[in-house]
Short mmCIF file of C-alpha atoms in Angstrom, two decimals:
data_model
loop_
_atom_site.label_atom_id
_atom_site.label_comp_id
_atom_site.label_asym_id
_atom_site.label_seq_id
_atom_site.Cartn_x
_atom_site.Cartn_y
_atom_site.Cartn_z
CA UNK A 1 -12.76 9.37 -2.85
CA UNK A 2 -12.83 8.58 0.86
CA UNK A 3 -9.74 7.11 2.54
CA UNK A 4 -9.52 5.45 5.94
CA UNK A 5 -6.14 4.63 7.47
CA UNK A 6 -5.80 1.90 10.11
CA UNK A 7 -2.38 1.45 11.66
CA UNK A 8 -1.45 -2.21 12.06
CA UNK A 9 0.99 -4.64 13.70
CA UNK A 10 4.14 -3.97 15.76
CA UNK A 11 5.80 -2.18 12.82
CA UNK A 12 2.97 0.40 12.69
CA UNK A 13 2.13 -0.26 9.06
CA UNK A 14 -0.58 1.80 7.35
CA UNK A 15 -3.51 -0.14 5.91
CA UNK A 16 -5.82 1.95 3.72
CA UNK A 17 -9.47 1.39 2.85
CA UNK A 18 -10.40 3.47 -0.21
CA UNK A 19 -14.00 3.95 -1.34
CA UNK A 20 -16.35 6.30 -3.16
CA UNK A 21 -20.05 7.03 -3.45
CA UNK A 22 -20.65 3.67 -5.17
CA UNK A 23 -19.71 1.96 -1.84
CA UNK A 24 -17.18 -0.25 -3.61
CA UNK A 25 -13.77 -0.18 -1.96
CA UNK A 26 -10.23 -1.46 -2.21
CA UNK A 27 -8.04 -2.49 0.70
CA UNK A 28 -4.38 -1.54 0.30
CA UNK A 29 -1.61 -3.25 2.32
CA UNK A 30 -3.62 -5.16 4.90
CA UNK A 31 -1.04 -5.60 7.61
CA UNK A 32 -3.61 -6.50 10.30
CA UNK A 33 -1.93 -8.86 12.76
CA UNK A 34 -3.90 -8.55 15.99
CA UNK A 35 -7.58 -9.45 16.32
CA UNK A 36 -8.50 -5.89 17.22
CA UNK A 37 -6.97 -4.64 13.96
CA UNK A 38 -9.00 -7.12 11.92
CA UNK A 39 -12.08 -6.08 13.89
CA UNK A 40 -11.43 -2.39 13.22
CA UNK A 41 -11.16 -3.01 9.48
CA UNK A 42 -14.30 -5.14 9.39
CA UNK A 43 -16.25 -2.67 11.54
CA UNK A 44 -15.36 0.27 9.29
CA UNK A 45 -16.38 -1.66 6.16
CA UNK A 46 -19.66 -2.71 7.78
CA UNK A 47 -20.48 0.71 9.25
CA UNK A 48 -19.84 2.42 5.91
CA UNK A 49 -21.78 -0.30 4.04
CA UNK A 50 -18.82 -0.92 1.75
CA UNK A 51 -18.23 -3.74 -0.70
CA UNK A 52 -14.53 -4.71 -0.94
CA UNK A 53 -13.58 -5.61 -4.52
CA UNK A 54 -9.74 -5.59 -4.51
CA UNK A 55 -6.99 -6.47 -2.03
CA UNK A 56 -3.85 -4.68 -3.19
CA UNK A 57 -0.25 -4.93 -1.98
CA UNK A 58 2.33 -2.27 -2.74
CA UNK A 59 4.97 -4.96 -2.18
CA UNK A 60 5.45 -8.41 -0.70
CA UNK A 61 6.99 -7.75 2.70
CA UNK A 62 5.44 -9.41 5.71
CA UNK A 63 4.24 -6.35 7.60
CA UNK A 64 2.08 -5.26 4.66
CA UNK A 65 0.43 -8.66 4.22
CA UNK A 66 -0.28 -10.11 7.67
CA UNK A 67 -4.02 -9.63 7.10
CA UNK A 68 -4.35 -11.34 3.72
CA UNK A 69 -5.78 -14.54 5.24
CA UNK A 70 -8.36 -12.52 7.19
CA UNK A 71 -9.44 -10.58 4.09
CA UNK A 72 -9.60 -13.75 2.00
CA UNK A 73 -11.72 -15.61 4.55
CA UNK A 74 -13.99 -12.63 5.22
CA UNK A 75 -14.45 -11.16 1.73
CA UNK A 76 -13.08 -13.79 -0.65
CA UNK A 77 -10.43 -11.46 -2.08
CA UNK A 78 -7.04 -12.70 -3.27
CA UNK A 79 -4.04 -10.37 -3.00
CA UNK A 80 -2.98 -8.51 -6.13
CA UNK A 81 0.72 -7.66 -6.39
CA UNK A 82 3.37 -6.86 -8.97
CA UNK A 83 5.01 -9.91 -10.48
CA UNK A 84 8.47 -9.07 -9.12
CA UNK A 85 7.26 -9.65 -5.56
CA UNK A 86 5.15 -12.74 -6.15
CA UNK A 87 7.82 -15.02 -4.64
CA UNK A 88 7.86 -12.99 -1.43
CA UNK A 89 4.11 -13.35 -1.07
CA UNK A 90 4.08 -17.03 -1.93
CA UNK A 91 6.64 -17.74 0.82
CA UNK A 92 5.25 -15.44 3.50
CA UNK A 93 5.15 -18.03 6.33
CA UNK A 94 8.78 -19.00 5.67
CA UNK A 95 9.91 -15.36 5.70
CA UNK A 96 7.95 -14.73 8.90
CA UNK A 97 9.75 -17.56 10.65
CA UNK A 98 13.20 -16.76 9.27
CA UNK A 99 13.13 -13.00 9.78
CA UNK A 100 11.04 -12.54 12.93
CA UNK A 101 10.56 -15.98 14.46
CA UNK A 102 6.82 -15.50 13.95
CA UNK A 103 4.27 -18.13 13.02
CA UNK A 104 1.54 -17.16 10.59
CA UNK A 105 -0.95 -19.46 8.82
CA UNK A 106 0.64 -21.70 6.20
CA UNK A 107 -2.53 -21.62 4.12
CA UNK A 108 -2.05 -18.20 2.59
CA UNK A 109 -4.55 -17.16 -0.10
CA UNK A 110 -3.39 -17.72 -3.69
CA UNK A 111 -2.24 -14.63 -5.53
CA UNK A 112 -4.98 -13.18 -7.68
CA UNK A 113 -3.92 -10.73 -10.38
CA UNK A 114 -0.23 -10.19 -11.10
CA UNK A 115 0.09 -6.48 -11.70
CA UNK A 116 2.30 -4.79 -14.26
CA UNK A 117 3.46 -1.23 -14.76
CA UNK A 118 0.66 1.04 -16.05
CA UNK A 119 -2.10 -1.46 -15.22
CA UNK A 120 -5.38 0.18 -14.21
CA UNK A 121 -7.34 -1.04 -11.20
CA UNK A 122 -10.99 -0.01 -11.21
CA UNK A 123 -13.53 0.19 -8.40
CA UNK A 124 -16.71 2.21 -8.24
CA UNK A 125 -16.09 5.37 -10.24
CA UNK A 126 -12.37 5.39 -9.50
CA UNK A 127 -9.17 4.23 -11.14
CA UNK A 128 -5.79 3.47 -9.63
CA UNK A 129 -2.75 3.38 -11.90
CA UNK A 130 0.04 0.96 -11.06
CA UNK A 131 3.47 2.60 -11.24
CA UNK A 132 6.32 0.17 -10.76
CA UNK A 133 8.91 1.56 -8.30
CA UNK A 134 11.55 -1.10 -7.54
CA UNK A 135 14.25 -0.39 -4.98
CA UNK A 136 12.78 -1.41 -1.64
CA UNK A 137 11.94 -4.71 -3.31
CA UNK A 138 11.94 -6.01 -6.88
CA UNK A 139 8.20 -5.60 -7.31
CA UNK A 140 7.45 -2.49 -5.26
CA UNK A 141 4.81 -0.23 -6.76
CA UNK A 142 2.73 2.80 -5.96
CA UNK A 143 -0.98 3.15 -6.71
CA UNK A 144 -1.91 6.56 -8.10
CA UNK A 145 -5.31 8.16 -8.58
CA UNK A 146 -6.07 11.47 -10.26
CA UNK A 147 -9.14 11.90 -8.04
CA UNK A 148 -10.06 15.57 -7.67
CA UNK A 149 -11.93 15.30 -4.38
CA UNK A 150 -10.09 13.32 -1.71
CA UNK A 151 -11.25 12.97 1.90
CA UNK A 152 -8.58 11.79 4.33
CA UNK A 153 -8.01 12.28 8.05
CA UNK A 154 -11.00 14.63 8.45
CA UNK A 155 -9.74 16.84 5.64
CA UNK A 156 -10.88 17.17 2.05
CA UNK A 157 -8.54 18.30 -0.70
CA UNK A 158 -8.62 18.82 -4.45
CA UNK A 159 -5.67 16.73 -5.52
CA UNK A 160 -4.54 13.34 -6.70
CA UNK A 161 -3.29 10.74 -4.27
CA UNK A 162 -0.50 8.15 -4.37
CA UNK A 163 -0.25 5.16 -2.04
CA UNK A 164 3.52 4.91 -1.94
CA UNK A 165 4.11 1.79 0.16
CA UNK A 166 7.70 1.67 1.38
CA UNK A 167 9.12 3.57 -1.57
CA UNK A 168 8.56 7.13 -0.38
CA UNK A 169 7.97 8.32 3.20
CA UNK A 170 7.67 11.75 4.70
CA UNK A 171 11.25 13.08 4.55
CA UNK A 172 12.66 9.61 3.94
CA UNK A 173 12.53 6.53 1.70
CA UNK A 174 12.32 2.78 2.15
CA UNK A 175 15.32 0.64 3.00
CA UNK A 176 17.34 -0.79 0.12
CA UNK A 177 19.60 -3.13 2.09
CA UNK A 178 17.32 -6.19 1.94
CA UNK A 179 18.29 -9.02 -0.38
CA UNK A 180 15.73 -7.86 -2.94
CA UNK A 181 16.56 -4.16 -2.54
CA UNK A 182 18.63 -1.90 -4.78
CA UNK A 183 19.75 1.69 -4.25
CA UNK A 184 20.22 2.12 -8.01
CA UNK A 185 16.64 1.02 -8.64
CA UNK A 186 15.34 3.19 -5.81
CA UNK A 187 17.07 6.27 -7.19
CA UNK A 188 15.50 5.68 -10.59
CA UNK A 189 12.09 5.10 -9.01
CA UNK A 190 12.27 8.42 -7.15
CA UNK A 191 13.02 10.15 -10.45
CA UNK A 192 10.03 8.36 -11.98
CA UNK A 193 7.72 9.55 -9.22
CA UNK A 194 8.94 13.13 -9.56
CA UNK A 195 8.46 13.04 -13.33
CA UNK A 196 5.02 11.40 -13.44
CA UNK A 197 3.08 12.86 -10.51
CA UNK A 198 1.84 16.45 -10.09
CA UNK A 199 3.56 18.35 -7.27
CA UNK A 200 0.37 18.69 -5.21
CA UNK A 201 -0.17 14.91 -5.09
CA UNK A 202 -1.05 13.65 -1.62
CA UNK A 203 1.42 10.92 -0.63
CA UNK A 204 0.11 8.21 1.70
CA UNK A 205 3.03 5.98 2.69
CA UNK A 206 3.21 2.49 4.15
CA UNK A 207 4.51 3.86 7.46
CA UNK A 208 4.31 7.25 9.11
CA UNK A 209 2.32 10.40 8.31
CA UNK A 210 1.05 11.68 4.99
CA UNK A 211 2.93 14.25 2.96
CA UNK A 212 2.83 15.88 -0.47
CA UNK A 213 5.15 15.41 -3.38
CA UNK A 214 5.99 19.12 -3.40
CA UNK A 215 7.12 18.95 0.24
CA UNK A 216 9.29 15.93 -0.51
CA UNK A 217 10.87 17.57 -3.55
CA UNK A 218 11.65 20.62 -1.42
CA UNK A 219 12.85 18.95 1.78
CA UNK A 220 13.49 15.22 1.40
CA UNK A 221 17.29 14.78 1.10
CA UNK A 222 16.81 11.73 -1.13
CA UNK A 223 14.86 13.76 -3.68
CA UNK A 224 17.29 16.61 -4.19
CA UNK A 225 18.12 15.69 -7.75
#
């Protein structure tokens, strides 16, 4: 599994392009806002001769979905998101205006697949498991792969990988003070992550640097159960 990270928009959101030897790929959290970010994503996909087959969103917040229109127009992919965040995605232009005074295209792509806990997303020879992790939002989720050979940031490791969105960061967690957030749900979701994922799992968050679950269990104050 090969993973490319492209940092996007003023909130420095991490967009991931995940592929394997089949050349099929998934795009996770396309927050591309500026033209140069869209160009960087398209150039990488073209240079690597990839075929995008899924556009996935860990949750429905604006900064993780700025680029959905671009991906839809370029590759014909509709965003796939957990049902609990479908309303956020359906009203993205309204939220952009209300929260940030930003104007984004009203003609957002229709939602494709509504994801549920334990759904499996397939591409190439890979599988991503959907693990529902509410707390930052009602429908937040992580995407987990048991891949045994992961290439990321010029390093290759023998471990699984979890794309944790805004649930789990390096030494921190996502905010729970939004209208759709819940500290109680977040606390339960952190317990779920600790129980389900192996300690050596590579954690690739929606913002900031990568980490491992073992490091978070040892040092993250929110995971000292």
